Amino acid sequence: MTAVAPLFADPYRQRFATFMADRREPEALTRLRRAAFARFEALGWPTRQQEAWRLTDLSALQALTLQPPAEALIEAGILPTLEDVPAHRLAFVNGRFMPGLSHECVLPDQASIASLREALTLHPERVMAHLDRVPGLEQQPFAALNTAFLDDGVFVHLPRGTALETPIHLILHATGGDMALHPRLLLVLEEGARATVVVEYRGAGRYLNAPVTELTLGAGAALDFHQIQEESPQAFHLGGIRVQQDRDSQLNLHLLAFGGQLARVDLDALLDGEGANCLLNGLTLVRDRQYSDAHVRVEHARPHGTSQQSFKNVLDGQARTVFDGMIHVRPHAQKTDARQSNRNLLLSKQAQANANPRLEILADDVKCGHGSTTGFLDPDAWFYLRSRGIPAGQARALLVHAFANDSLTPIRLTPLRERLAHLLAARLALDPAEGERTP
Amino acid sequence: MLEIRNLHVTVEDREILQGIDLTIRPGETHAIMGPNGSGKSTLANVIAGREGYTVTAGEILFDGKDLLEMTPETRACEGLFLAFQYPVEIPGVANLYFLKAAVNAVRKYRNEPPVDAMDFWELVQERMKLVKMDESMLKRSVNEGFSGGEKKRNEVFQMAVLQPRFAVMDETDSGLDIDALKVVADGVNALRGPERGFLVITHYQRLLDYIVPDHVHVLFNGRIVRSGGKELAVELEEQGYALYNEEPGRARRAA
């Protein structure tokens, strides 16, 4: 690893000392934090000389003097809902759980859905048995930083065979003020458990949100996980997702990204049991000078695993996206079926989509495929629609919608899918400045 | 209703149309015939407003209005329709949705309210029969996976729903077997009337057995070299276009 960037590490060391002072928590957690902070210092602040950060320009973030989270009040009305679908709803403002904005539903026996802070108080052993146990993101300094500074978040533990019918709806709202937020979402589904989870990141003003999500799926468990990233246009989002799947488990993971001046998600999925299956479905819409980045690694460690990655980006203005996707098949993971697709649609000649699809296959009896395309809207299709009377802007929106909409189709939670469809339509109600755009 | 005067068009600095004059009155059906590379499709595309063509001289008037000043969508809203030689596949846009968007765009242009859902559905049902189209095609994406014949039928179906005042049929017969050709021709004929004009562009006389034109023009090397009645099509079928190759003063052009 490259040398530490000392100018940056020092303020963090100060911050960490302040953070640790008078902290009352399980000793194991303190040890975890100290180890994580040491790892953060060893990794250092990412530089663009590192391959994984080559295109991620953090200088605007680095120039900020980040502040610890502060309490704030917000109107309940600005938070999104799942319409008439009842949900276990946990709302957070600036990383802190807000019971007044949350809603509890009846839980199955032994199941736990709580704020991380509360869970650490009520049953610390249960939390500590799972916290920071999912491998992955070892080289990601912000993931280490999250463990060092985690303060609140979510602990979901579904024991063996628990089928949670009611979706879990997590809303994390930030109010700006250059705050640095490190929420931790810890979800553990034991053997045969089932759940649907919606995470929504949103906010106003400028802040850094650096969440880490850990998903553990026991044998035969099934999880529909949706992450809707609608951070404020000034925000920085540096998120990490770590996934570990046991035998025959099924993960449907939907990543929808719309916000942030700079947003990056690093995702490591480890298929660590025979016949594990994961679907990774990503859709990003960016415009103006937004930067959006997805670094995805799917690790097939056992035979008969299947994975499908579909990542789509729609770029307008001077926006930039990165898709860096790796499929890694270990030597004994025979009969793996792994697919990866990245499609980028450019609505402006100034937009830039970067794709880096990668395969590393060390087994000899597998099916793996990947593909990446980048292009403008089809001018023939555009003309065809206009020749029937449909105005230029509407015709373009129709075509973009057609491109993006099939990323919403696999979302089974109807009110969410419909809300996202509306969001998509609203984002595509493009302004009439035709000149700069393509085709 | 459509007046083309001294139209010169270049594509990438090559002059494709070299002075076209053509007047089509309401109720008339004109056929333009010509070999490959004569400029037939260029004429259709320039009328519809496709990009990539430069009009270097001349004008096209549609009911006295300057057509070349209008965007493609304005032309359509004014009542112009182009049946494409190669209809475009548009994955993810359902045929019915597309058609309704088109109908409502035209209505909005005319300051009319959006079409009533029931009225629209009835119109669609009725017009589908005209081209013997299966209802399942409405739910499918526009032209996606359609056979050649289905695509052409879909063009005529759209025309039947949009009810333009003037339609250009660009080689609608190409790639059709005789049964599909009859269906398409029947669809066009059902729309013919005293207020509506047609410009039928074709390479072969065959289509004109079914859509019988009032006037036939021969387009060759970017010029209309001959005009006549429907009997001209028969004559061309017998003699081919070779005759025009030998006309003095006309350079032969490879398509």
XYZ file of C-alpha atoms in Angstrom:
694
model
C 0.000 0.000 0.000
C 1.140 3.553 -0.587
C 2.308 5.817 2.178
C -0.103 7.580 4.469
C -1.069 11.082 3.516
C -0.115 12.585 6.890
C -1.732 15.980 6.388
C -5.052 14.312 6.346
C -4.549 11.603 8.913
C -3.737 14.058 11.674
C -7.106 15.805 11.893
C -8.672 12.370 11.827
C -6.486 11.218 14.695
C -7.664 14.239 16.644
C -11.240 13.544 15.726
C -10.939 9.919 16.711
C -9.474 10.799 20.104
C -12.334 13.189 20.759
C -14.824 10.620 19.581
C -13.423 7.917 21.871
C -13.292 10.093 24.965
C -15.883 9.095 27.604
C -17.329 6.481 25.306
C -19.138 3.687 27.122
C -19.484 0.590 25.058
C -18.535 -3.084 24.956
C -14.812 -3.517 25.093
C -14.942 -5.648 21.972
C -16.374 -2.716 20.064
C -13.634 -0.408 21.258
C -11.046 -2.930 20.096
C -12.802 -3.131 16.747
C -12.751 0.637 16.388
C -9.087 0.950 17.244
C -8.151 -1.779 14.783
C -10.290 -0.145 12.103
C -8.781 3.255 12.721
C -5.305 1.781 12.499
C -6.323 0.221 9.178
C -7.638 3.571 7.965
C -4.355 5.205 8.844
C -2.408 2.435 7.159
C -4.478 2.704 3.996
C -4.376 6.465 4.027
C -6.574 8.886 2.229
C -7.085 7.588 -1.318
C -5.047 9.184 -4.043
C -5.637 9.129 -7.767
C -2.404 7.230 -8.207
C -4.270 4.213 -6.855
C -6.015 2.274 -9.584
C -9.289 1.956 -7.654
C -9.431 5.732 -7.142
C -7.977 6.852 -10.439
C -11.161 8.590 -11.569
C -12.560 9.597 -8.180
C -11.499 13.168 -7.488
C -11.857 13.716 -3.749
C -10.160 17.128 -3.640
C -13.437 19.021 -3.064
C -14.212 16.726 -0.140
C -10.692 16.938 1.163
C -10.923 20.729 1.224
C -13.802 20.604 3.706
C -13.430 20.810 7.447
C -15.786 18.045 8.351
C -17.906 18.373 11.465
C -19.222 15.765 13.878
C -22.934 15.011 13.518
C -25.290 17.418 15.248
C -28.898 16.945 16.197
C -31.540 18.516 14.012
C -35.287 18.463 13.739
C -37.079 17.883 10.481
C -40.684 17.723 9.427
C -41.989 14.164 9.243
C -43.782 15.140 6.044
C -40.589 15.401 4.003
C -39.723 11.756 4.566
C -40.742 9.238 1.926
C -43.236 6.457 2.621
C -44.216 3.169 1.073
C -47.762 4.478 0.644
C -50.327 2.091 2.046
C -47.860 -0.736 2.642
C -47.188 -0.997 6.397
C -43.511 -1.055 7.208
C -41.030 -1.314 10.045
C -39.860 2.219 9.649
C -36.687 3.557 11.171
C -35.802 7.152 10.455
C -32.445 8.758 11.122
C -31.452 12.392 11.038
C -27.734 13.100 10.793
C -27.061 9.497 11.628
C -29.091 9.489 14.858
C -32.196 7.336 15.267
C -35.407 9.383 15.575
C -38.114 7.373 17.352
C -40.681 10.114 16.735
C -40.299 9.722 12.973
C -40.235 5.946 13.109
C -42.868 3.291 13.295
C -42.760 -0.153 14.840
C -44.756 -3.130 13.680
C -45.298 -6.424 15.433
C -42.233 -8.617 15.068
C -42.000 -12.364 14.760
C -40.600 -14.182 17.794
C -36.903 -13.651 18.453
C -36.566 -11.266 15.548
C -34.828 -7.986 16.162
C -35.158 -4.732 14.292
C -33.677 -1.858 16.198
C -31.358 1.063 16.010
C -27.783 -0.104 16.363
C -27.310 2.034 19.456
C -30.314 0.501 21.165
C -29.314 -3.012 20.137
C -25.827 -2.484 21.541
C -27.375 -1.511 24.861
C -29.988 -4.271 24.972
C -28.046 -7.250 23.672
C -24.454 -6.321 22.943
C -23.264 -9.928 22.515
C -25.778 -10.518 19.768
C -24.631 -7.406 17.906
C -20.956 -8.011 18.440
C -21.324 -11.565 17.139
C -22.144 -10.085 13.740
C -20.623 -6.630 13.576
C -17.811 -6.296 11.043
C -17.856 -10.017 10.289
C -18.712 -9.908 6.591
C -15.474 -9.909 4.600
C -14.786 -7.426 1.870
C -13.752 -3.823 1.230
C -10.446 -4.445 2.982
C -8.775 -1.825 0.820
C -11.490 0.775 1.181
C -10.415 3.408 3.744
C -13.918 4.806 4.181
C -15.221 1.396 5.179
C -12.552 1.279 7.904
C -13.436 4.823 8.892
C -17.056 3.772 9.261
C -16.153 1.033 11.734
C -13.979 3.468 13.657
C -16.659 6.132 13.878
C -19.909 4.181 13.760
C -22.313 5.642 16.238
C -25.761 4.507 15.236
C -27.495 2.670 12.465
C -29.599 -0.418 12.192
C -29.408 -3.913 13.569
C -31.702 -6.439 11.950
C -31.483 -10.024 13.052
C -33.938 -12.565 11.717
C -33.530 -16.005 13.292
C -33.792 -19.230 11.395
C -36.936 -19.584 9.346
C -38.288 -16.112 10.058
C -40.272 -14.817 7.111
C -40.759 -11.131 7.599
C -43.789 -10.110 5.556
C -43.642 -6.437 6.440
C -40.874 -4.546 4.658
C -38.184 -2.753 6.619
C -37.991 0.891 5.576
C -34.857 2.764 6.586
C -34.619 6.469 5.926
C -31.383 8.309 6.556
C -31.694 12.040 6.234
C -28.861 14.540 6.513
C -29.165 18.288 7.066
C -25.830 19.509 5.734
C -23.436 21.657 7.761
C -20.398 19.754 6.444
C -21.199 16.915 8.814
C -19.458 13.567 8.419
C -21.872 10.661 8.867
C -20.916 7.021 9.280
C -24.130 5.052 9.655
C -23.815 1.287 9.921
C -26.512 -1.036 8.629
C -26.167 -4.559 9.892
C -28.600 -7.112 8.549
C -28.385 -10.762 9.433
C -30.770 -13.308 7.954
C -30.280 -16.731 9.440
C -31.047 -19.921 7.570
C -34.278 -19.733 5.611
C -35.184 -16.207 6.743
C -36.798 -13.813 4.298
C -37.086 -10.044 4.215
C -37.581 -6.976 2.080
C -35.546 -3.891 2.905
C -35.618 -0.369 1.529
C -32.847 2.065 2.416
C -33.206 5.688 1.419
C -30.354 8.159 1.662
C -31.420 11.761 1.344
C -30.601 15.172 2.591
C -30.112 18.868 2.105
C -26.971 20.970 1.937
C -23.391 19.774 2.007
C -22.212 16.776 4.018
C -20.345 13.504 3.769
C -22.345 10.341 4.099
C -20.109 7.276 4.346
C -22.374 4.393 5.309
C -21.446 0.743 5.457
C -23.986 -2.014 4.991
C -23.314 -5.609 5.969
C -25.665 -8.234 4.605
C -25.437 -11.802 5.819
C -27.667 -14.393 4.199
C -27.757 -17.821 5.798
C -28.515 -20.990 3.869
C -31.680 -20.629 1.820
C -32.301 -17.083 3.040
C -33.876 -14.587 0.652
C -33.482 -10.831 0.721
C -34.811 -8.077 -1.508
C -32.617 -5.097 -0.717
C -33.191 -1.670 -2.261
C -30.910 1.285 -1.843
C -32.247 4.596 -3.098
C -29.526 7.205 -3.067
C -31.086 10.645 -3.361
C -28.458 12.652 -1.534
C -28.516 16.421 -1.916
C -26.790 17.849 -5.002
C -23.962 19.209 -2.810
C -23.430 16.000 -0.850
C -20.630 13.464 -0.922
C -21.645 9.847 -0.648
C -18.979 7.188 -0.153
C -20.817 4.013 0.642
C -19.735 0.456 1.166
C -21.799 -2.701 0.918
C -20.500 -6.077 2.032
C -22.451 -9.208 1.263
C -21.923 -12.787 2.374
C -24.237 -15.473 1.086
C -24.507 -19.044 2.251
C -25.807 -22.063 0.358
C -28.893 -21.543 -1.869
C -29.526 -18.056 -0.603
C -31.038 -15.483 -2.910
C -30.210 -11.798 -2.891
C -31.924 -9.258 -5.111
C -30.021 -6.040 -4.641
C -31.242 -2.880 -6.321
C -29.032 0.185 -6.318
C -30.665 3.357 -7.544
C -28.549 6.459 -7.539
C -29.714 9.958 -8.368
C -28.034 12.410 -6.026
C -24.789 13.773 -4.705
C -22.100 15.918 -6.313
C -19.859 12.895 -5.845
C -21.313 9.489 -5.096
C -19.511 6.222 -4.978
C -20.522 2.793 -3.848
C -18.092 -0.046 -3.309
C -19.815 -3.390 -3.246
C -18.224 -6.724 -2.373
C -20.418 -9.780 -2.666
C -19.077 -13.135 -1.523
C -21.038 -16.157 -2.702
C -19.800 -18.477 -0.033
C -22.187 -21.416 -0.310
C -23.166 -23.779 -3.095
C -26.000 -22.553 -5.284
C -26.043 -19.029 -3.891
C -27.620 -16.567 -6.285
C -27.413 -12.819 -6.438
C -28.956 -10.272 -8.713
C -27.308 -6.857 -8.704
C -29.435 -4.299 -10.471
C -28.110 -0.774 -10.707
C -29.543 2.368 -12.250
C -27.882 5.762 -12.027
C -29.201 9.046 -13.351
C -26.785 11.945 -13.262
C -26.657 15.409 -14.775
C -24.883 18.763 -14.453
C -21.441 18.045 -12.988
C -22.405 15.027 -10.927
C -19.989 12.153 -10.530
C -21.242 8.669 -9.807
C -19.171 5.567 -9.332
C -19.870 1.907 -8.697
C -17.049 -0.479 -7.849
C -18.488 -3.952 -7.771
C -16.803 -7.218 -6.977
C -18.620 -10.521 -7.083
C -16.637 -13.375 -5.628
C -17.721 -16.896 -6.487
C -16.185 -19.101 -3.816
C -18.356 -22.231 -4.153
C -19.793 -24.299 -6.984
C -23.164 -23.744 -8.684
C -23.400 -20.082 -7.786
C -25.150 -17.650 -10.092
C -24.798 -13.902 -10.293
C -26.252 -11.352 -12.641
C -25.058 -7.774 -12.655
C -26.899 -5.177 -14.646
C -25.672 -1.624 -14.213
C -27.128 1.200 -16.248
C -26.116 4.826 -16.259
C -27.937 7.737 -17.850
C -25.754 10.820 -18.116
C -26.687 14.368 -18.989
C -24.802 17.649 -18.833
C -21.155 17.228 -17.891
C -21.824 14.284 -15.619
C -19.385 11.420 -15.295
C -19.879 7.833 -14.247
C -17.599 4.934 -13.508
C -18.529 1.320 -13.564
C -15.787 -0.975 -12.368
C -17.059 -4.501 -12.148
C -15.160 -7.629 -11.295
C -16.304 -11.210 -11.422
C -13.871 -13.452 -9.625
C -14.348 -17.205 -9.771
C -12.243 -19.252 -7.368
C -10.666 -22.537 -8.491
C -13.260 -24.827 -6.914
C -16.314 -22.760 -7.851
C -17.265 -24.992 -10.775
C -20.589 -24.589 -12.594
C -20.615 -20.918 -11.738
C -22.890 -18.843 -13.947
C -21.898 -15.193 -13.746
C -23.119 -12.373 -15.957
C -22.287 -8.735 -16.015
C -23.726 -6.001 -18.133
C -23.018 -2.287 -18.080
C -24.933 0.057 -20.380
C -24.375 3.772 -20.525
C -26.627 6.247 -22.249
C -25.168 9.666 -22.982
C -27.615 12.540 -23.388
C -24.908 15.113 -23.807
C -21.653 15.247 -25.690
C -19.940 16.571 -22.570
C -20.922 13.579 -20.436
C -18.444 10.786 -19.882
C -19.031 7.163 -18.959
C -16.101 5.011 -17.914
C -16.399 1.262 -17.904
C -13.973 -1.282 -16.608
C -15.560 -4.730 -16.699
C -13.263 -7.478 -15.519
C -13.262 -11.244 -15.228
C -10.912 -13.461 -13.266
C -11.796 -17.077 -13.719
C -9.756 -19.740 -11.975
C -12.220 -22.598 -12.486
C -12.538 -24.394 -15.809
C -16.212 -25.370 -15.951
C -18.097 -22.088 -15.696
C -20.306 -19.798 -17.725
C -19.241 -16.192 -17.473
C -20.013 -13.261 -19.663
C -19.723 -9.550 -19.575
C -20.450 -6.659 -21.839
C -20.402 -2.913 -21.760
C -21.917 -0.421 -24.169
C -21.861 3.348 -24.259
C -23.754 5.453 -26.739
C -26.100 8.264 -27.562
C -29.791 7.859 -28.191
C -30.628 6.253 -31.496
C -31.207 9.183 -33.891
C -33.402 7.013 -36.122
C -35.701 6.156 -33.229
C -35.797 9.799 -32.223
C -36.756 10.877 -35.732
C -39.348 8.123 -35.959
C -41.144 9.368 -32.832
C -40.967 12.991 -33.970
C -42.260 12.098 -37.414
C -45.461 11.012 -35.667
C -45.898 14.404 -34.039
C -44.211 13.778 -30.676
C -42.159 16.856 -29.708
C -38.381 16.503 -29.634
C -38.029 16.723 -25.838
C -40.835 14.298 -25.163
C -39.480 11.887 -27.754
C -36.106 11.949 -26.059
C -37.663 11.424 -22.633
C -39.627 8.481 -23.987
C -36.498 6.833 -25.303
C -34.521 7.444 -22.115
C -37.394 6.130 -20.060
C -37.485 3.010 -22.197
C -33.773 2.526 -21.565
C -34.001 3.024 -17.817
C -37.359 1.535 -17.018
C -36.371 -2.094 -17.239
C -34.138 -1.507 -14.228
C -37.309 -0.787 -12.273
C -39.280 -3.766 -13.537
C -37.587 -6.327 -11.240
C -38.514 -4.271 -8.158
C -41.372 -6.210 -6.622
C -42.399 -3.668 -4.004
C -45.120 -1.913 -5.975
C -45.359 1.476 -4.201
C -41.584 1.830 -4.355
C -41.427 0.876 -8.009
C -44.166 3.368 -8.818
C -42.515 6.145 -6.852
C -39.259 5.488 -8.658
C -41.059 5.495 -11.999
C -42.438 8.928 -11.149
C -39.030 10.116 -10.052
C -37.595 8.849 -13.309
C -40.291 10.598 -15.322
C -39.739 13.846 -13.415
C -35.988 13.673 -13.936
C -36.551 13.054 -17.627
C -38.895 15.993 -18.088
C -35.910 17.571 -19.710
C -35.603 21.265 -20.166
C -36.150 22.541 -23.675
C -32.544 23.576 -24.310
C -32.122 21.389 -27.347
C -28.870 22.758 -28.657
C -26.362 21.128 -26.349
C -27.956 17.756 -26.235
C -27.750 14.725 -28.414
C -28.958 13.374 -30.724
C -51.840 20.758 -51.138
C -48.160 19.859 -51.641
C -46.071 21.954 -53.944
C -42.448 21.179 -54.594
C -40.601 23.797 -56.582
C -37.127 23.471 -58.044
C -35.947 21.339 -55.115
C -32.196 20.753 -54.949
C -30.859 18.562 -52.164
C -27.346 17.476 -51.313
C -26.139 14.771 -49.002
C -22.529 15.113 -47.902
C -21.866 17.542 -50.751
C -23.319 15.242 -53.373
C -26.350 16.590 -55.174
C -29.041 13.925 -55.001
C -32.093 15.921 -56.080
C -31.363 18.238 -58.962
C -34.486 20.341 -59.344
C -37.758 18.607 -58.544
C -41.089 20.203 -59.451
C -44.204 18.425 -58.300
C -47.714 19.539 -57.391
C -50.166 17.263 -55.632
C -53.753 18.384 -55.101
C -56.190 17.113 -52.470
C -57.648 13.758 -53.412
C -54.797 12.874 -55.741
C -52.481 9.936 -55.511
C -49.136 10.343 -57.216
C -46.606 7.619 -57.729
C -42.906 8.201 -58.050
C -40.983 5.410 -59.678
C -37.322 5.106 -60.274
C -34.341 2.834 -59.999
C -32.141 2.546 -56.926
C -30.152 5.686 -56.313
C -32.472 7.939 -58.281
C -33.303 9.976 -55.157
C -36.700 8.531 -54.225
C -36.011 8.039 -50.535
C -34.170 11.340 -50.317
C -37.330 13.049 -51.508
C -39.425 11.213 -48.897
C -36.987 12.052 -46.110
C -36.706 15.707 -47.046
C -40.495 16.013 -47.033
C -40.645 14.437 -43.557
C -37.737 16.507 -42.222
C -35.042 13.967 -41.480
C -31.638 15.415 -40.617
C -28.636 14.950 -42.850
C -30.077 16.507 -46.014
C -29.203 19.986 -47.191
C -31.690 21.863 -49.334
C -29.543 24.088 -51.525
C -32.364 25.553 -53.593
C -36.103 25.425 -54.023
C -39.005 25.059 -51.631
C -41.774 22.783 -50.460
C -45.135 24.281 -49.584
C -47.756 22.404 -47.639
C -51.082 24.174 -47.969
C -49.079 27.269 -48.773
C -46.888 26.998 -45.654
C -43.131 26.599 -45.862
C -42.631 22.965 -44.930
C -38.846 23.151 -44.794
C -39.037 25.649 -41.930
C -40.930 23.182 -39.748
C -39.561 20.574 -37.350
C -40.504 16.972 -38.144
C -43.076 16.971 -35.332
C -44.678 20.187 -36.584
C -44.981 18.674 -40.051
C -46.732 15.674 -38.542
C -49.029 17.902 -36.516
C -49.846 19.836 -39.680
C -51.087 16.568 -41.175
C -48.081 15.030 -42.886
C -47.214 11.366 -42.546
C -44.268 9.304 -43.714
C -44.619 5.546 -43.932
C -41.010 4.465 -43.457
C -39.173 2.190 -45.808
C -37.409 0.763 -42.762
C -39.621 1.242 -39.696
C -37.481 1.643 -36.579
C -37.551 -0.794 -33.669
C -37.944 0.969 -30.329
C -37.457 -1.445 -27.423
C -39.239 -0.505 -24.229
C -41.883 1.745 -25.805
C -45.201 -0.033 -26.177
C -46.913 0.404 -29.514
C -50.207 1.522 -27.990
C -48.540 4.001 -25.644
C -46.537 5.438 -28.517
C -49.621 5.808 -30.675
C -51.561 7.542 -27.934
C -48.658 9.916 -27.312
C -48.636 10.725 -31.029
C -52.408 11.265 -31.203
C -52.302 13.522 -28.155
C -49.332 15.478 -29.475
C -51.303 16.258 -32.636
C -54.389 17.134 -30.595
C -52.385 19.442 -28.372
C -51.022 21.190 -31.451
C -54.600 21.800 -32.535
C -55.555 23.018 -29.050
C -57.751 19.997 -28.501
C -57.958 18.120 -25.189
C -56.265 14.710 -24.857
C -58.163 11.893 -26.473
C -60.782 10.116 -24.385
C -59.495 6.655 -23.435
C -62.617 4.853 -24.629
C -62.809 6.757 -27.893
C -59.166 6.031 -28.536
C -59.574 2.344 -27.840
C -62.535 2.131 -30.219
C -60.605 3.899 -32.944
C -57.655 1.580 -32.455
C -59.842 -1.525 -32.569
C -61.500 -0.410 -35.760
C -58.263 0.581 -37.505
C -56.541 -2.627 -36.520
C -59.089 -4.563 -38.521
C -58.270 -2.442 -41.531
C -54.761 -3.878 -41.671
C -55.638 -7.244 -40.114
C -53.334 -6.589 -37.209
C -53.371 -8.719 -34.111
C -54.194 -7.026 -30.824
C -51.084 -8.452 -29.189
C -48.985 -6.153 -31.374
C -50.325 -3.176 -29.450
C -48.686 -4.295 -26.237
C -45.380 -5.143 -27.834
C -42.617 -2.600 -28.167
C -42.780 -0.513 -31.324
C -41.747 -2.752 -34.223
C -39.500 -4.838 -31.973
C -39.205 -8.330 -33.363
C -41.890 -7.611 -35.961
C -41.553 -9.358 -39.307
C -41.071 -7.195 -42.370
C -44.762 -7.491 -43.196
C -45.835 -6.669 -39.649
C -43.697 -3.554 -39.675
C -45.266 -2.283 -42.873
C -48.741 -3.072 -41.605
C -47.907 -1.190 -38.439
C -46.996 1.839 -40.555
C -50.336 1.771 -42.327
C -52.094 1.166 -39.016
C -50.436 4.253 -37.510
C -51.477 6.229 -40.549
C -55.036 4.997 -40.175
C -55.129 6.092 -36.539
C -53.405 9.455 -37.072
C -55.439 10.213 -40.210
C -53.008 12.607 -41.844
C -54.068 14.829 -44.729
C -51.073 13.905 -46.780
C -49.026 10.726 -46.689
C -45.756 9.695 -48.260
C -45.383 5.946 -48.665
C -41.689 5.170 -49.007
C -41.282 1.782 -50.706
C -44.041 0.349 -48.579
C -44.087 -2.660 -50.896
C -40.472 -3.642 -50.371
C -40.071 -6.948 -48.612
C -43.755 -7.844 -48.775
C -45.269 -11.002 -50.181
C -48.377 -10.648 -52.303
C -50.844 -11.223 -49.446
C -49.222 -8.660 -47.199
C -49.041 -6.286 -50.146
C -52.797 -6.575 -50.663
C -53.481 -5.927 -46.984
C -51.299 -2.839 -47.017
C -52.821 -1.589 -50.266
C -56.348 -2.147 -48.967
C -55.435 -0.119 -45.897
C -54.169 2.740 -48.023
C -57.131 2.609 -50.393
C -59.585 2.758 -47.500
C -58.019 6.057 -46.493
C -58.156 7.621 -49.919
C -60.675 10.415 -50.220
C -61.248 13.834 -51.729
C -59.377 15.659 -48.939
C -56.343 13.413 -48.710
C -53.281 13.258 -50.886
C -50.751 10.445 -51.315
C -47.283 10.208 -52.682
C -46.419 6.565 -53.299
C -42.748 5.856 -53.838
C -41.829 2.540 -55.343
C -39.286 0.724 -57.380
C -41.781 -1.693 -58.878
C -45.013 -1.344 -60.741
C -46.535 -4.234 -58.742
C -47.793 -2.016 -55.876
C -49.542 0.250 -58.367
C -51.786 -2.626 -59.454
C -53.330 -2.339 -56.017
C -52.920 1.336 -55.254
C -53.882 2.793 -58.590
C -52.357 6.275 -58.924
C -53.749 9.289 -60.725
C -50.310 10.355 -61.865
C -47.007 8.580 -62.308
C -43.601 10.278 -62.379
C -40.293 8.781 -63.268
C -37.415 9.932 -61.091
C -33.998 9.465 -62.563
C -30.684 10.889 -61.416
C -32.452 13.363 -59.180
C -34.836 14.713 -61.785
C -38.359 13.894 -62.838
C -37.729 12.829 -66.406
C -41.240 11.835 -67.322
C -44.791 12.208 -66.040
C -47.970 10.569 -67.170
C -51.032 8.636 -66.132
C -51.222 5.209 -64.567
C -50.376 3.578 -67.911
C -46.838 4.917 -67.547
C -46.245 2.429 -64.742
C -47.160 -0.462 -67.033
C -44.861 0.855 -69.712
C -41.993 1.054 -67.224
C -42.645 -2.466 -66.094
C -42.288 -3.652 -69.665
C -39.317 -1.558 -70.698
C -37.503 -1.002 -67.405
C -35.456 2.052 -66.580
C -32.729 1.232 -69.098
C -34.277 3.608 -71.579
C -33.405 6.588 -69.398
C -29.814 5.591 -69.122
C -29.350 6.334 -72.793
C -30.920 9.749 -72.731
C -28.368 12.225 -73.993
C -26.822 14.641 -71.592
C -27.589 12.649 -68.451
C -24.702 11.209 -66.583
C -25.066 7.697 -65.383
C -24.794 7.415 -61.678
C -24.003 4.366 -59.698
C -26.296 3.957 -56.742
